[in-house]
Structures are given as structure tokens and as C-alpha cells.
Amino acid sequence: MNNQRWLSQNFFTFFITWGIFLPYWTGWLVDAKHLTVSQASVVMGCGLLARATSNLFFFPTLAKYVNNKRLITILAVGALLTALLYIPSTGFIALLIVTILFSIFYPALLPAVESSAATLVQHGNIHYGKSRSYGSFGFVIAVLIISMLTGVFGKNVIFWSMIIGLIGMLLMQQLATPKELLVVPTKDQRAKSLSMKMLWSIKGFPVVLFIVILLQGAHASYYSYGYIYLEDLHVDPFYMGMIINIAVICEILYFMKADTFLTKWRSSSLLLLAASGSSLRWLLIFMFPNVWVFIASQTLHALSFALAHYAFIRYLTQTLPKEQIPNAQGLYSALAMGLSTAILTFLGGYLYELSPGLSFAAMLICTVPAIAILLLTRTKYQY
């Protein structure tokens, strides 16, 4: 069994669906299910809360009783079945309930695959960055393909593409799986992982988690208002997707080299570089409101997102015991990739109405403190 290939294929397959869900799901609810924009925002907001709750409690608990392969299979089946409930559902309340159910299962697939990656990396001979780059590549492909298909077949292609993608995730689990992912947690391991309290006692973990919460949350304005900002700069819609994808392409290039690039740097040094790059990115957009500076700032996504993500994953694999990795992944997915982004989106939206540039400059309230915390704690906690 080629563990590297298995991990690459699973990242690729999941991020194909993520490239459907993240950019297009709200639009599908509006255009195909006839919700208003405000109703769709409430539905997706409640979905974010369900996602955070699931990643904090449901996913780590499930991971204590089943192996990695079965975990991904259960979540993929749950996501597929709840997604099918969208077919008969009409009206705000029905779609709200279905979205909450769907958000319990589907987004938890991300920390499940990441936990599998961390387990394989701990057993050696796996290059995380190389496999993760396939995920980013899948995301780019999905964004481009769906944009073309919706132009030809309409918005309903978004939903059916998601169904096909989830079936693909299930089929992937029927292939040969690395033996490291077939191990069911023992009673002793389960006892050690029953509580997240142990995580807080690991030297430096609370500090590192807080730093990545700040750094990932700092992307809130970019994720929510990047397209709108380009519209305000009078960019032709034909080029918007290409400009946004520059960031993901730079992310891919970094992940492809991450396992051999800056390997002697400590996690704190990588996070410091990520925080500095993130600060520069949002400052450039604020100070120079033109499309060419925005394009140039897109290259910094390799630092602000990819490097911060890789540094945290490397910290987990080098520092945490195996039984605590699902707990850590659940916290990271819920807080850094979910709640912090959701909260800062509200702040960014308020400031965007005052001045678009302010929405991006406000993200410095995350990145500058992150730099300060890193400088003050990296020697004390040796991370």
C-alpha cells in the first residue's frame, strides 16, 4: 500500500467537494432553493455553528471508538444522506434544519482526513505538504469546473456535483487503506483521549493554538468580501476567478515544497514568518486600493494561510501523542477555521460598509498580537 498516494487521493477527493461547497453553496440556496440573501446568510451561519460544535464534540468522540477508515466512512455516509434531504426540502425552516444536519457530518471530514495525515506522518516516510498540495489542486479544479458547468446547466449542477463528490469520498474508502489507519483505539488510548484536559497541560499547546486561531481568523474579510472588493475595483467578472485562484496556486506551490523548505526552522519561526506575511498582505490592500496590488498580495497567501497551517500540523505531529491528535484537530477546525472566521466576518462586514480597505486593515488586530505573542513566548515554551 502506497501511503503517500492514499493520502494524496483523499485530500484531492475531499477538496473537490470543498471547492463546490465553500464558494457556491450560499448561491445555490439563493438561486435554486429561492431563499433571500439574508435567509441564506442565517442558514449558513447556523451551519457554521453546527460545524464548530461537531468538530469540538462529535468528531473527537467518534474518533475514540473507531479507526480512521471507519471514521471517514461514517462521516461520508452521514454527509451523503443528509445532503439528499435537500431534494424534498423547500422553505427557510426546512433548509435550516437540513443544513444544520449536513454541517454536523460534512465539514468534520476535513479534520478526519487531517488526523489520518498526522497519524501517517508520525509513522514516517510521508510528506504532508506534497499530499496536501493535491487538496489545493482539487479545490482549484472544482472552482473552475463548477463555474463553467453552472453557465451551461444552471445552478442545480452545484448540488448534484456535491452528491457525486461525496459518493467519490465513499468509493475512496473501499480501496486499500494504510494499516496504520485500521487500528482501533485501545481502552488505554481511549482513556487518555476521553478528555481534552491533557491538551492544555502540554507545554506550549494553548499558546500555539491561540496563535493559529488569530492567523486563520485574519482571513475573514478576504474570504467573505474578496469578490465584492474586486467588483468595487471594477474588475471584469471574467478575470475574478483567475485572480482569486492566484492565492490557491501559491498555496499549492508552497505545499509542494513544504517538506523540504525551511525544514530546520522551528514551528515558532514558521508562524512568525506567516504572521509577518499576513500583516503585510492586509496592509498592502488597505494602503493601495488597486487591482495590481491586490494581485500581488495574493502571492502572500502562501505565507498567511499555507505556512501557518503547515506549521501547526508539524507542531502536532512532533509534539502531541497519537490519541490526542483528533482532539487537537477538532479544536483547530472548530476555532481557527470556523468560529474565529465567523466572528471576524461580522466585524469586517461592518467596516466594509464604512470603507472597503478598513475591512482588511482590521485583520491586523489579529496578526500584530500574534507576532507579539510569538516573540514573547517562543523561548519560554520552546516550540
Coordinates of C-alpha atoms in Angstrom, one line a residue:
M1 CA 0.0 0.0 0.0
N2 CA 1.4 3.4 -1.0
N3 CA 0.6 5.6 2.0
Q4 CA 1.6 8.8 0.2
R5 CA -0.7 8.0 -2.7
W6 CA -3.6 7.2 -0.4
L7 CA -3.3 10.4 1.4
S8 CA -3.0 12.5 -1.7
Q9 CA -6.1 10.9 -3.2
N10 CA -8.1 11.5 -0.1
F11 CA -7.1 15.1 0.1
F12 CA -7.8 15.6 -3.6
T13 CA -11.3 14.0 -3.4
F14 CA -12.3 15.9 -0.3
F15 CA -11.2 19.3 -1.6
I16 CA -13.0 18.7 -4.8
T17 CA -16.2 18.8 -2.7
W18 CA -14.8 21.7 -0.6
G19 CA -14.3 23.7 -3.8
I20 CA -18.0 23.2 -4.5
F21 CA -19.3 23.9 -1.0
L22 CA -17.2 26.9 0.1
P23 CA -17.7 29.3 -2.9
Y24 CA -21.1 28.1 -4.3
W25 CA -23.4 26.7 -1.6
T26 CA -24.8 30.0 -0.4
G27 CA -25.5 31.0 -4.0
W28 CA -27.2 27.6 -4.7
L29 CA -29.5 28.2 -1.7
V30 CA -30.5 31.6 -3.1
D31 CA -30.8 30.7 -6.8
A32 CA -32.0 27.0 -6.7
K33 CA -33.9 27.0 -3.3
H34 CA -35.2 30.6 -3.6
L35 CA -34.0 31.9 -0.3
T36 CA -33.3 35.5 0.1
V37 CA -29.7 36.6 0.7
S38 CA -30.4 37.4 4.3
Q39 CA -32.2 34.0 4.8
A40 CA -29.3 32.1 3.2
S41 CA -26.8 34.0 5.4
V42 CA -28.7 32.9 8.5
V43 CA -28.8 29.3 7.3
M44 CA -25.1 29.2 6.5
G45 CA -24.3 31.0 9.8
C46 CA -26.2 28.3 11.8
G47 CA -24.4 25.7 9.7
L48 CA -21.1 27.3 10.9
L49 CA -22.2 27.0 14.5
A50 CA -23.2 23.3 13.9
R51 CA -19.8 22.7 12.3
A52 CA -18.0 24.2 15.2
T53 CA -20.0 22.1 17.7
S54 CA -19.5 18.9 15.7
N55 CA -15.7 19.5 15.4
L56 CA -15.4 20.2 19.1
F57 CA -17.5 17.3 20.4
F58 CA -19.0 14.8 17.8
F59 CA -15.9 14.2 15.7
P60 CA -13.3 13.7 18.6
T61 CA -15.8 11.4 20.5
L62 CA -16.4 9.3 17.4
A63 CA -12.6 9.1 16.8
K64 CA -12.1 7.5 20.2
Y65 CA -14.2 4.4 19.2
V66 CA -13.5 3.7 15.6
N67 CA -10.4 3.6 13.3
N68 CA -9.6 6.3 10.8
K69 CA -11.0 4.5 7.8
R70 CA -14.4 3.8 9.5
L71 CA -14.4 7.4 10.8
I72 CA -14.2 8.9 7.3
T73 CA -16.7 6.3 6.0
I74 CA -19.3 7.2 8.8
L75 CA -18.9 10.9 8.1
A76 CA -19.2 10.5 4.4
V77 CA -22.3 8.3 4.6
G78 CA -23.9 10.9 7.1
A79 CA -23.0 13.7 4.7
L80 CA -24.4 12.0 1.7
L81 CA -27.7 11.0 3.4
T82 CA -28.3 14.5 4.9
A83 CA -27.4 16.1 1.6
L84 CA -30.1 14.1 -0.1
L85 CA -32.6 15.6 2.3
Y86 CA -32.1 18.9 0.4
I87 CA -34.0 17.4 -2.5
P88 CA -37.5 17.5 -1.0
S89 CA -36.8 20.5 1.3
T90 CA -38.3 23.9 0.5
G91 CA -38.7 26.9 2.6
F92 CA -36.5 28.6 5.2
I93 CA -37.1 26.3 8.2
A94 CA -36.7 23.0 6.3
L95 CA -33.5 24.2 4.7
L96 CA -32.2 25.5 8.0
I97 CA -32.7 22.1 9.7
V98 CA -31.2 20.2 6.8
T99 CA -28.2 22.5 6.7
I100 CA -27.6 22.0 10.4
L101 CA -27.7 18.2 10.0
F102 CA -25.4 18.4 6.9
S103 CA -23.0 20.6 8.8
I104 CA -22.6 18.0 11.6
F105 CA -21.2 15.4 9.2
Y106 CA -19.7 17.0 6.1
P107 CA -17.2 19.6 7.5
A108 CA -15.9 17.0 10.0
L109 CA -14.5 15.1 7.1
L110 CA -11.7 17.7 6.9
P111 CA -10.3 17.1 10.4
A112 CA -10.8 13.4 9.9
V113 CA -8.5 13.4 6.8
E114 CA -6.1 15.7 8.6
S115 CA -6.0 13.3 11.5
S116 CA -5.2 10.5 9.1
A117 CA -2.4 12.6 7.7
A118 CA -0.9 13.3 11.1
T119 CA -1.1 9.6 12.0
L120 CA 0.8 8.6 8.8
V121 CA 3.4 11.4 9.3
Q122 CA 4.1 10.1 12.8
H123 CA 4.8 6.7 11.4
G124 CA 7.3 8.1 9.0
N125 CA 8.0 8.2 5.2
I126 CA 5.1 10.6 4.5
H127 CA 5.5 14.1 3.1
Y128 CA 2.5 16.0 4.4
G129 CA 2.9 19.1 2.2
K130 CA 3.2 17.0 -1.0
S131 CA -0.2 15.3 -0.3
R132 CA -1.9 18.5 0.9
S133 CA -0.9 20.2 -2.3
Y134 CA -3.2 17.7 -4.1
G135 CA -6.1 19.0 -1.9
S136 CA -5.4 22.6 -3.0
F137 CA -5.2 21.4 -6.6
G138 CA -8.6 19.7 -6.3
F139 CA -10.1 22.9 -4.9
V140 CA -8.8 24.9 -7.9
I141 CA -10.2 22.4 -10.4
A142 CA -13.6 22.3 -8.7
V143 CA -13.9 26.1 -8.7
L144 CA -13.1 26.3 -12.4
I145 CA -15.3 23.4 -13.5
I146 CA -18.3 24.4 -11.5
S147 CA -18.1 28.0 -12.8
M148 CA -18.2 26.6 -16.3
L149 CA -20.9 24.0 -15.6
T150 CA -23.3 26.5 -14.0
G151 CA -23.0 28.7 -17.0
V152 CA -24.2 25.8 -19.2
F153 CA -26.6 23.8 -17.0
G154 CA -27.7 26.2 -14.3
K155 CA -27.2 26.4 -10.5
N156 CA -28.6 22.9 -9.8
V157 CA -25.4 21.4 -11.1
I158 CA -23.8 22.6 -7.8
F159 CA -25.9 20.3 -5.7
W160 CA -25.5 17.2 -8.0
S161 CA -21.8 17.8 -8.2
M162 CA -21.6 17.7 -4.4
I163 CA -23.5 14.4 -4.4
I164 CA -21.1 12.9 -6.9
G165 CA -18.2 14.2 -4.9
L166 CA -19.5 12.6 -1.7
I167 CA -20.0 9.3 -3.5
G168 CA -16.4 9.6 -4.6
M169 CA -15.3 10.0 -1.0
L170 CA -17.2 6.8 -0.1
L171 CA -15.7 4.9 -3.0
M172 CA -12.2 6.0 -2.0
Q173 CA -12.7 4.3 1.4
Q174 CA -13.4 1.0 -0.4
L175 CA -9.8 1.0 -1.7
A176 CA -6.8 -0.5 0.2
T177 CA -6.1 1.6 3.3
P178 CA -2.8 2.1 5.1
K179 CA -2.6 -0.4 8.0
E180 CA -1.8 2.5 10.4
L181 CA -5.4 3.8 9.8
L182 CA -7.1 0.4 10.6
V183 CA -6.0 0.4 14.2
V184 CA -9.0 0.7 16.6
P185 CA -8.1 2.8 19.7
T186 CA -7.3 0.6 22.7
K187 CA -9.0 1.0 26.1
D188 CA -5.9 2.7 27.4
Q189 CA -5.7 5.1 24.5
R190 CA -9.4 5.8 24.8
A191 CA -9.0 6.6 28.5
K192 CA -6.2 9.1 27.6
S193 CA -8.2 10.8 24.9
L194 CA -11.6 10.9 26.7
S195 CA -10.9 14.5 27.8
M196 CA -9.3 17.4 26.2
K197 CA -7.8 18.5 29.5
M198 CA -4.5 16.8 28.7
L199 CA -4.1 19.1 25.7
W200 CA -4.0 22.2 27.9
S201 CA -1.2 20.6 30.0
I202 CA 1.1 20.1 27.0
K203 CA 3.8 22.7 27.1
G204 CA 3.1 25.5 24.6
F205 CA -0.1 24.0 23.0
P206 CA -2.6 26.6 24.3
V207 CA -0.3 29.4 23.0
V208 CA 0.2 27.8 19.6
L209 CA -3.5 27.1 19.2
F210 CA -4.3 30.7 20.1
I211 CA -1.8 32.0 17.5
V212 CA -3.3 29.9 14.7
I213 CA -6.8 31.0 15.7
L214 CA -5.6 34.6 15.2
L215 CA -3.8 33.9 11.9
Q216 CA -6.6 31.8 10.3
G217 CA -9.3 34.2 11.6
A218 CA -7.5 37.1 9.9
H219 CA -8.6 35.7 6.5
A220 CA -12.3 36.5 7.3
S221 CA -12.6 39.7 5.3
Y222 CA -10.7 38.2 2.4
Y223 CA -12.9 35.1 2.3
S224 CA -16.2 37.0 2.6
Y225 CA -15.5 40.2 0.7
G226 CA -12.7 39.4 -1.7
Y227 CA -15.0 39.1 -4.7
I228 CA -17.0 42.1 -3.7
Y229 CA -13.8 44.1 -3.3
L230 CA -12.8 43.2 -6.9
E231 CA -16.2 44.3 -8.1
D232 CA -15.7 47.7 -6.4
L233 CA -12.3 47.9 -8.2
H234 CA -14.3 47.4 -11.5
V235 CA -12.6 44.2 -12.4
D236 CA -14.2 42.3 -15.3
P237 CA -16.1 39.2 -13.8
F238 CA -14.3 37.0 -16.3
Y239 CA -11.0 37.7 -14.6
M240 CA -12.2 37.5 -10.9
G241 CA -11.9 33.7 -10.6
M242 CA -8.4 33.8 -12.1
I243 CA -7.3 36.5 -9.6
I244 CA -8.8 34.7 -6.6
N245 CA -7.2 31.4 -7.7
I246 CA -3.7 33.0 -7.7
A247 CA -3.8 32.6 -3.9
V248 CA -4.6 28.9 -4.1
I249 CA -1.9 28.3 -6.8
C250 CA 0.7 29.9 -4.5
E251 CA -0.7 27.7 -1.7
I252 CA -0.2 24.7 -3.9
L253 CA 3.4 25.7 -4.8
Y254 CA 4.2 26.1 -1.1
F255 CA 2.7 22.8 0.0
M256 CA 4.7 21.0 -2.8
K257 CA 8.0 22.3 -1.3
A258 CA 6.9 22.5 2.4
D259 CA 8.6 19.2 3.4
T260 CA 12.0 20.3 2.1
F261 CA 11.7 24.1 2.5
L262 CA 12.8 25.7 5.9
T263 CA 12.8 22.2 7.5
K264 CA 15.3 23.4 10.1
W265 CA 13.1 26.2 11.3
R266 CA 11.1 25.7 14.5
S267 CA 7.3 25.9 14.4
S268 CA 7.5 29.3 16.1
S269 CA 9.8 30.7 13.4
L270 CA 7.4 29.5 10.7
L271 CA 4.5 31.0 12.5
L272 CA 6.4 34.3 12.9
L273 CA 7.0 34.4 9.1
A274 CA 3.4 33.6 8.5
A275 CA 2.2 36.4 10.8
S276 CA 4.5 38.9 9.2
G277 CA 3.4 37.9 5.7
S278 CA -0.2 38.1 6.7
S279 CA 0.3 41.6 8.2
L280 CA 1.9 42.8 5.0
R281 CA -0.9 41.3 2.9
W282 CA -3.7 43.2 4.6
L283 CA -1.7 46.4 5.0
L284 CA -1.0 46.5 1.2
I285 CA -4.7 46.1 0.3
F286 CA -5.6 48.8 2.8
M287 CA -2.9 51.3 1.7
F288 CA -3.1 50.7 -2.1
P289 CA -6.7 50.1 -3.3
N290 CA -6.0 48.9 -6.9
V291 CA -6.2 45.6 -8.6
W292 CA -2.5 45.2 -9.3
V293 CA -1.6 45.5 -5.6
F294 CA -4.4 43.1 -4.8
I295 CA -3.0 40.6 -7.3
A296 CA 0.5 41.0 -5.8
S297 CA -0.9 40.5 -2.3
Q298 CA -2.5 37.2 -3.4
T299 CA 1.0 35.6 -3.5
L300 CA 1.3 36.2 0.3
H301 CA -1.5 33.5 0.8
A302 CA 1.4 31.0 0.7
L303 CA 2.5 32.6 4.0
S304 CA -0.7 33.9 5.6
F305 CA -2.6 30.6 5.2
A306 CA -0.4 27.7 3.9
L307 CA 2.6 28.3 6.1
A308 CA 0.6 28.9 9.2
H309 CA -1.4 25.7 8.6
Y310 CA 1.7 23.6 7.8
A311 CA 3.5 25.0 10.9
F312 CA 0.6 23.9 13.2
I313 CA 0.3 20.5 11.6
R314 CA 4.0 20.0 12.0
Y315 CA 3.8 21.1 15.6
L316 CA 1.0 18.5 16.3
T317 CA 2.9 15.6 14.7
Q318 CA 6.1 16.4 16.6
T319 CA 4.6 17.3 20.0
L320 CA 1.3 15.5 20.6
P321 CA 0.7 11.8 21.4
K322 CA -1.4 10.0 18.8
E323 CA -4.5 9.7 20.9
Q324 CA -4.8 13.5 21.3
I325 CA -4.4 14.4 17.6
P326 CA -8.2 14.1 16.9
N327 CA -8.9 16.4 19.8
A328 CA -6.4 18.9 18.6
Q329 CA -7.7 18.7 15.0
G330 CA -11.2 19.2 16.2
L331 CA -10.2 22.3 18.2
Y332 CA -8.3 23.7 15.3
S333 CA -11.0 23.1 12.8
A334 CA -13.7 24.5 15.1
L335 CA -12.0 27.5 16.5
A336 CA -9.3 28.5 13.9
M337 CA -11.1 27.5 10.7
G338 CA -14.7 28.2 11.9
L339 CA -15.6 30.4 14.8
S340 CA -12.9 33.0 14.6
T341 CA -13.5 33.5 10.9
A342 CA -17.3 33.7 11.5
I343 CA -16.9 36.3 14.3
L344 CA -14.4 38.5 12.4
T345 CA -16.7 38.3 9.3
F346 CA -19.2 40.4 11.2
L347 CA -16.6 43.0 12.1
G348 CA -15.3 43.0 8.5
G349 CA -18.8 43.5 7.1
Y350 CA -19.5 46.5 9.4
L351 CA -16.2 48.1 8.4
Y352 CA -16.6 47.3 4.7
E353 CA -19.7 49.5 4.6
L354 CA -17.6 52.4 6.0
S355 CA -14.6 51.8 3.7
P356 CA -13.6 48.5 1.9
G357 CA -10.0 49.0 2.9
L358 CA -10.8 49.2 6.6
S359 CA -12.3 45.7 6.4
F360 CA -8.8 44.3 5.5
A361 CA -6.8 46.6 7.8
A362 CA -8.9 45.5 10.7
M363 CA -7.4 42.0 10.4
L364 CA -4.2 43.5 11.8
I365 CA -5.9 43.2 15.2
C366 CA -5.2 39.5 14.9
T367 CA -1.8 39.4 13.1
V368 CA 0.1 42.0 15.1
P369 CA -0.8 40.5 18.5
A370 CA 0.2 37.1 17.0
I371 CA 3.6 38.5 16.3
A372 CA 3.9 39.9 19.8
I373 CA 2.8 36.6 21.4
L374 CA 5.3 34.7 19.3
L375 CA 8.2 36.9 20.3
L376 CA 7.3 36.8 24.0
T377 CA 6.7 33.0 24.3
R378 CA 8.9 31.2 21.7
T379 CA 11.9 30.9 24.0
K380 CA 9.9 30.1 27.2
Y381 CA 7.9 27.2 25.6
Q382 CA 10.5 26.1 23.1
Y383 CA 8.0 25.4 20.3

